[in-house]
mmCIF file of C-alpha atoms in Angstrom:
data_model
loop_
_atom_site.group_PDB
_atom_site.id
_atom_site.type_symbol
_atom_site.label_atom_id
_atom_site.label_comp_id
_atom_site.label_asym_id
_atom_site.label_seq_id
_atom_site.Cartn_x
_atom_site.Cartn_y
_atom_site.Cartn_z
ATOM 1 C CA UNK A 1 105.960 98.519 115.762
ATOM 2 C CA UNK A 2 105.096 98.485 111.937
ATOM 3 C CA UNK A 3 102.207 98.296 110.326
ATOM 4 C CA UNK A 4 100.959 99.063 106.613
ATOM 5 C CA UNK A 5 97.576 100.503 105.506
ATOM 6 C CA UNK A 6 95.397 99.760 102.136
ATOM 7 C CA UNK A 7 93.559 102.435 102.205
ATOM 8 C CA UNK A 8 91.101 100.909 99.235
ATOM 9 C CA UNK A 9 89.469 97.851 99.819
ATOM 10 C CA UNK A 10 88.121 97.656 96.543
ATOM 11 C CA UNK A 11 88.515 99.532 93.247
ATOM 12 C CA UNK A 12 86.750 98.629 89.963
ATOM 13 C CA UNK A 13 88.524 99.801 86.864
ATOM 14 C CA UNK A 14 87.539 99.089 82.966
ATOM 15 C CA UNK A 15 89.994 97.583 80.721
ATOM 16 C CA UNK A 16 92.462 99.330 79.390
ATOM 17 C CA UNK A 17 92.556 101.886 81.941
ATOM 18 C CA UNK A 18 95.214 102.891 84.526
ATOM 19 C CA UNK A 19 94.940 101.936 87.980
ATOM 20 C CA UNK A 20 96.576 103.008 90.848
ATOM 21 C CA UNK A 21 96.839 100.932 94.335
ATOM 22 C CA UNK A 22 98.039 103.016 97.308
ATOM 23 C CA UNK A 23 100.012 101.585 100.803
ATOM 24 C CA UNK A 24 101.524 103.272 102.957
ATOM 25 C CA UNK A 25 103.615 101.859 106.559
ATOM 26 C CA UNK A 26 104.594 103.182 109.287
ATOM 27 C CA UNK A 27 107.946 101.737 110.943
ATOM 28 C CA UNK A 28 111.186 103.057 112.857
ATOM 29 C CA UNK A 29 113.228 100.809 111.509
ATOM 30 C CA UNK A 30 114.174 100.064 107.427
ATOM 31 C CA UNK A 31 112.067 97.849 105.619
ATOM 32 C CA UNK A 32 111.904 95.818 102.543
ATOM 33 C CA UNK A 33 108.027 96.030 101.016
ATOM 34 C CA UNK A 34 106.278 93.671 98.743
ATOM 35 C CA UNK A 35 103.239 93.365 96.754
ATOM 36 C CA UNK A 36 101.647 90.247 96.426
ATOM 37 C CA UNK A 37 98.769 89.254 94.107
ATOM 38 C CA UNK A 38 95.512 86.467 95.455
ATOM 39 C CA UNK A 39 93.767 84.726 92.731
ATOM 40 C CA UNK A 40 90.601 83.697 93.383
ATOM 41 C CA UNK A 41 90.887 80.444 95.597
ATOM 42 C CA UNK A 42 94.847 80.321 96.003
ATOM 43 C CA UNK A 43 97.792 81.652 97.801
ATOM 44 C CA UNK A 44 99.508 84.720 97.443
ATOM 45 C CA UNK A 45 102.057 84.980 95.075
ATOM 46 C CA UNK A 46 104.902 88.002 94.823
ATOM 47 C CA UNK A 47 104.174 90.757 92.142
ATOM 48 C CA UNK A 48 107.371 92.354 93.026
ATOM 49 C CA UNK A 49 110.048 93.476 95.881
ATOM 50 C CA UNK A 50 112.024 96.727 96.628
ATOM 51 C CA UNK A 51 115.219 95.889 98.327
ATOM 52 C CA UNK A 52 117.683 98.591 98.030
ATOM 53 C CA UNK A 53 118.982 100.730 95.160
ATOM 54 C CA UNK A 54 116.462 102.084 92.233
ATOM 55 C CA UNK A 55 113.211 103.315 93.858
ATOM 56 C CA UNK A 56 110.748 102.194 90.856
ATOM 57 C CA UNK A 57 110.431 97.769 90.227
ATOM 58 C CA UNK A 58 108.809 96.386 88.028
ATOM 59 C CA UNK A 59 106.796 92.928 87.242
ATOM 60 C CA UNK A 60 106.970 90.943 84.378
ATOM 61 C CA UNK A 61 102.993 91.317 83.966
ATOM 62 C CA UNK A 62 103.586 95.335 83.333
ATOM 63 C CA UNK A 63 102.771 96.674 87.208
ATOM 64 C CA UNK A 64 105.439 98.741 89.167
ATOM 65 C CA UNK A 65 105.302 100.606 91.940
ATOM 66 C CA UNK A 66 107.683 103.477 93.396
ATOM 67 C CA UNK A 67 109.308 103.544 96.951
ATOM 68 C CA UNK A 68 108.845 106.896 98.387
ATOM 69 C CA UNK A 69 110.983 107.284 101.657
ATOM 70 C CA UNK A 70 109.980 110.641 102.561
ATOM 71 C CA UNK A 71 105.865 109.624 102.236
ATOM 72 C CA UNK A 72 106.490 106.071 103.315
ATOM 73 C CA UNK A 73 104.396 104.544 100.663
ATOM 74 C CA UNK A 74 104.891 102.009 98.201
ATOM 75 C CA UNK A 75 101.698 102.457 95.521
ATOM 76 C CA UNK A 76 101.063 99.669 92.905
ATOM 77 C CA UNK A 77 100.384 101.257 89.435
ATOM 78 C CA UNK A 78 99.357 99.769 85.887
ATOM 79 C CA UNK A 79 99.592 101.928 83.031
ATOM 80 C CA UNK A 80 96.691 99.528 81.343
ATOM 81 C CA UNK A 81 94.789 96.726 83.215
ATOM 82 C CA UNK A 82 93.391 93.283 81.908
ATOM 83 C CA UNK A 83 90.412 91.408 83.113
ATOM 84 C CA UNK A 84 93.207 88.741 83.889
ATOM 85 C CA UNK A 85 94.212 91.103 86.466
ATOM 86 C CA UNK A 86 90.977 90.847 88.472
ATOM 87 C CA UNK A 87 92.679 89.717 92.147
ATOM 88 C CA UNK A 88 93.239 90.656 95.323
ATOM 89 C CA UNK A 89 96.283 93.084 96.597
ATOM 90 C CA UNK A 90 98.311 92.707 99.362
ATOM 91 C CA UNK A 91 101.072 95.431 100.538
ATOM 92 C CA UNK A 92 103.560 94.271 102.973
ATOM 93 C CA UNK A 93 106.739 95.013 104.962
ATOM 94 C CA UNK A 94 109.712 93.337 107.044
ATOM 95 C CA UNK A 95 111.922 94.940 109.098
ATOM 96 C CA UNK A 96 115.206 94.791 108.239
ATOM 97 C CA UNK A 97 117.049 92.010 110.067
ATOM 98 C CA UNK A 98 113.485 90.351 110.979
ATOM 99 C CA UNK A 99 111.822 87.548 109.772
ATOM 100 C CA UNK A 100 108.642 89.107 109.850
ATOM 101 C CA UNK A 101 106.465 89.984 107.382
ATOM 102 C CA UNK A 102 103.455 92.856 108.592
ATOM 103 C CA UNK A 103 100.702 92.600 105.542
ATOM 104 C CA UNK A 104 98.386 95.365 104.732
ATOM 105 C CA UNK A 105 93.907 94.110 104.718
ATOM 106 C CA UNK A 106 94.048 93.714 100.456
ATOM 107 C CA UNK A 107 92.693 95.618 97.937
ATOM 108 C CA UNK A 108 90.326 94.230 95.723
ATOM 109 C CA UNK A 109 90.945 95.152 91.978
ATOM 110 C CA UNK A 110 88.141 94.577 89.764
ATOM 111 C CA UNK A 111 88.646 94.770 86.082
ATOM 112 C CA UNK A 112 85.145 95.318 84.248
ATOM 113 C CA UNK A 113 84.911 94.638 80.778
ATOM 114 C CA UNK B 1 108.478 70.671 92.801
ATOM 115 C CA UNK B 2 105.737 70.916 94.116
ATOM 116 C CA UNK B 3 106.763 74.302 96.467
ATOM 117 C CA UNK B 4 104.131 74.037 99.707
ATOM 118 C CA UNK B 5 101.698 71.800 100.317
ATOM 119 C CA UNK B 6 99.235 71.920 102.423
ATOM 120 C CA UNK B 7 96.449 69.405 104.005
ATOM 121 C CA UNK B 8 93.763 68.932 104.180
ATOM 122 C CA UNK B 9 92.175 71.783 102.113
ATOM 123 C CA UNK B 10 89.281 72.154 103.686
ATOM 124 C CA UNK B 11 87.709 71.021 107.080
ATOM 125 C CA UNK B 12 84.618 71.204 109.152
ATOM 126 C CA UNK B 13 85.099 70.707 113.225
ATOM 127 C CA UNK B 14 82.647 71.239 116.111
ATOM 128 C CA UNK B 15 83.550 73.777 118.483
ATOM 129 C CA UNK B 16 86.112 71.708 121.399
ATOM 130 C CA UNK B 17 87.229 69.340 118.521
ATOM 131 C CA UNK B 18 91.384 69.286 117.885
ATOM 132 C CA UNK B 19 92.977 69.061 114.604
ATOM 133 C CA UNK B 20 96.580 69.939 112.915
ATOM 134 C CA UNK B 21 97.100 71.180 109.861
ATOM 135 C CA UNK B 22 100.400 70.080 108.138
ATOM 136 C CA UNK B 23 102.304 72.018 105.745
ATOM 137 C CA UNK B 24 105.319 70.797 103.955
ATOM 138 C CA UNK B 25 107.794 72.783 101.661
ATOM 139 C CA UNK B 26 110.385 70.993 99.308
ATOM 140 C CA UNK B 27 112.277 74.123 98.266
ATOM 141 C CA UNK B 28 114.976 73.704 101.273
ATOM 142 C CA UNK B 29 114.057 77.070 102.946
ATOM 143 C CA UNK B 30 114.515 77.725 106.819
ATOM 144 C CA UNK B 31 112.059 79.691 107.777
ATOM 145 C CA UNK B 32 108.489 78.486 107.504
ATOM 146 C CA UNK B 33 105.480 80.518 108.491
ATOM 147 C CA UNK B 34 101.557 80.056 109.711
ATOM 148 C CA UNK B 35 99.148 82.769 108.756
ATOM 149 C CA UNK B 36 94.997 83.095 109.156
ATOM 150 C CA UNK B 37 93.447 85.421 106.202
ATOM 151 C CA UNK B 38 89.694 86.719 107.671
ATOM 152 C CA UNK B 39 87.586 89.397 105.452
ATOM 153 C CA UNK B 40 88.602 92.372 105.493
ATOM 154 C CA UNK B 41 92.169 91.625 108.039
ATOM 155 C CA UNK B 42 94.774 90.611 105.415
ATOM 156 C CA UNK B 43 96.952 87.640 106.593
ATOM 157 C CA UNK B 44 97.980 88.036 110.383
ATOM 158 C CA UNK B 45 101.106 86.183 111.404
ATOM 159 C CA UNK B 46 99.966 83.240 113.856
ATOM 160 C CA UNK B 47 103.838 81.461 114.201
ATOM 161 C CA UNK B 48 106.577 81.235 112.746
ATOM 162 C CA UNK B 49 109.571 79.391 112.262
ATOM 163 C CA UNK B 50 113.360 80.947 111.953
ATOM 164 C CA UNK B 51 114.918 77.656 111.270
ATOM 165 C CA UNK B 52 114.286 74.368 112.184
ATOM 166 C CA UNK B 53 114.331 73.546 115.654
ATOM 167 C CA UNK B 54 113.292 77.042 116.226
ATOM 168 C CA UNK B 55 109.512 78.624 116.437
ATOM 169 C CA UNK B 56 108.117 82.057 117.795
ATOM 170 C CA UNK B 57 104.379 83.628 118.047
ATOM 171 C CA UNK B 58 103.267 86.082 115.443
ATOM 172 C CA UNK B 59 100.446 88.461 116.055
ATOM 173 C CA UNK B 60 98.082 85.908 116.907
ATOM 174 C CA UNK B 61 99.583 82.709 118.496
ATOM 175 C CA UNK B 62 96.367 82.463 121.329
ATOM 176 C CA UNK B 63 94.964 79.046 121.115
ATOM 177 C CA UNK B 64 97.689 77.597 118.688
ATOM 178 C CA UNK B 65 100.571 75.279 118.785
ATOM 179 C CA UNK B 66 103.263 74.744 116.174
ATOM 180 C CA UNK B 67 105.914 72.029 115.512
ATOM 181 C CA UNK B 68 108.955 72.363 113.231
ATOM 182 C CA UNK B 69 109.309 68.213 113.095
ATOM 183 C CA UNK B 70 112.304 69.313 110.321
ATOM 184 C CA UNK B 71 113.511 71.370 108.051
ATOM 185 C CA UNK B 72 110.426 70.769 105.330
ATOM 186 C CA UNK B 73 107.509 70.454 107.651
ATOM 187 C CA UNK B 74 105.746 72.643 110.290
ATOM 188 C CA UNK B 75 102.375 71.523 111.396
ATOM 189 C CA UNK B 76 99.720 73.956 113.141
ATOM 190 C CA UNK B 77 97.476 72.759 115.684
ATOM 191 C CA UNK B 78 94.220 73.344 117.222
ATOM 192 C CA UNK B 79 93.931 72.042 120.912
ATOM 193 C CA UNK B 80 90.408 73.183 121.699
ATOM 194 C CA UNK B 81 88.715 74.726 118.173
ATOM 195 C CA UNK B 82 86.249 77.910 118.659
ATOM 196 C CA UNK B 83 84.274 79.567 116.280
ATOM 197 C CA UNK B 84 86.660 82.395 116.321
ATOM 198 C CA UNK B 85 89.258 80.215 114.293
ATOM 199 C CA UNK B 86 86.734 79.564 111.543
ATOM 200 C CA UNK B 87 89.301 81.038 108.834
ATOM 201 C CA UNK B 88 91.378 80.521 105.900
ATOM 202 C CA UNK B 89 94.675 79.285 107.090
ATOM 203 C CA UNK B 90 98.247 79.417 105.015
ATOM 204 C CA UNK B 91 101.554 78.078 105.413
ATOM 205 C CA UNK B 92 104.253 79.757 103.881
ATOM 206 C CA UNK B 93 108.557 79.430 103.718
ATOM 207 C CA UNK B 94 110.879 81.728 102.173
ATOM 208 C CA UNK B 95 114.669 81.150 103.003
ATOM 209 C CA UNK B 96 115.535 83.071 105.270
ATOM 210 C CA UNK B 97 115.615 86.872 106.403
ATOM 211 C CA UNK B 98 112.537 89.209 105.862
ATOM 212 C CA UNK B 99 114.140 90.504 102.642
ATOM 213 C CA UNK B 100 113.465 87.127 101.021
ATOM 214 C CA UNK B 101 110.115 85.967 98.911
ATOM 215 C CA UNK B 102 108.000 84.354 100.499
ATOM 216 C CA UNK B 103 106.293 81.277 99.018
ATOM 217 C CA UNK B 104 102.662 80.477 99.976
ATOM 218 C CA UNK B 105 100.415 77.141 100.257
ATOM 219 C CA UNK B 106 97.443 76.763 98.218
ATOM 220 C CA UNK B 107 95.358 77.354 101.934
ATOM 221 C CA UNK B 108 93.202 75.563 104.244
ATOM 222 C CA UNK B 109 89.861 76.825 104.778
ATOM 223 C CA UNK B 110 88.474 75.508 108.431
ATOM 224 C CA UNK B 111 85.202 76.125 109.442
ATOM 225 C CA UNK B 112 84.399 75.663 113.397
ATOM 226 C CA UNK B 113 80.526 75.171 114.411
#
């Protein structure tokens, strides 16, 4: 079985700063993982993917985050964070050849002003 | 384009009372998906739905029932509604295998008395 662990469930960070959100899984199997971004009252929408190939993907809004086979995480970082970037987190996985997707409980990111 | 729609948004039911959610997607994907968000559990998979004509239990599938009635709809219902289902409830498609995007619905929010 898989499963996927936010270990923060919130973390306030000032403007301008870096911020770091961590996941790790657990699976026997390959996996694709995901982050996905909440807004306040609306659906999740996908921040970005890791497939295959390059180990570091980026967004278009300036977050990345960095497969790490050997640790099995996938940690969300932002070299500089906006109050626009005040949302909830999600982590998840599929198993390759699945249609599943496991998601992690969320992180809260709060960007103080 | 509308992506995935979802009604109603929000609903109230007494505790025994049925209902179905409907979700619709217009973005031609197969696989279509039923999740419940609750504080603190991320989104846990309640059904979901290969391709149409086909549908499987997630995680949490106990005192749900799905139809695919085609390729852009899948509709969740609640026989026999407890207080334990009072939760925020989204549909979601993506096109196919787990290494696909998901797309989410704006969300139902149900509250059982």
């Amino acid at each position: 079985a898989q499963s996927v662990t936010q270990l923060d469930s919130q973390v306030p960070v000032f403007e301008e700063a870096p911020v770091e959100l961590r996941c790790n899984y657990s699976s026997s199997v390959s996996v694709y993982l995901f982050w996905y971004v909440q807004y306040p009252n609306q659906g999740l929408q996908l921040l970005l993917k890791y497939l295959s190939g390059s180990t570091l993907v980026e967004s278009i809004n300036g977050f990345e985050a960095e497969f790490n086979k050997s640790q099995t995480s996938f940690h969300l970082r932002k070299p500089s964070v906006h109050i626009s970037d005040t949302a909830e987190y999600f982590c998840a996985v599929s198993p390759s050849g699945t249609y599943k997707y496991i998601f992690g409980t969320g992180t809260r990111l709060k960007v103080l002003a | 384009n509308a992506g995935v729609t979802q009604t109603p948004k929000f609903q109230v039911l007494k505790t025994g009372q049925s209902m179905t959610l409907q979700c619709a997607q217009d973005m031609n994907h197969n696989s279509m998906y039923w999740y419940r968000q609750d504080p603190g559990m991320g989104l846990r998979l309640i059904y979901y739905s290969a391709s149409e004509g086909t549908t499987d239990k997630g995680e949490v599938p106990n005192g749900y029932n799905v139809s695919r009635l085609n390729k852009r709809e899948f509709s969740l219902r609640l026989e026999s509604a407890a207080p334990s289902q009072t939760s925020v409830y989204f549909c979601a498609s993506s096109d196919g295998l787990g290494s696909d995007t998901q797309y989410f619905g704006p969300g139902t929010r149900l509250t059982v008395l």
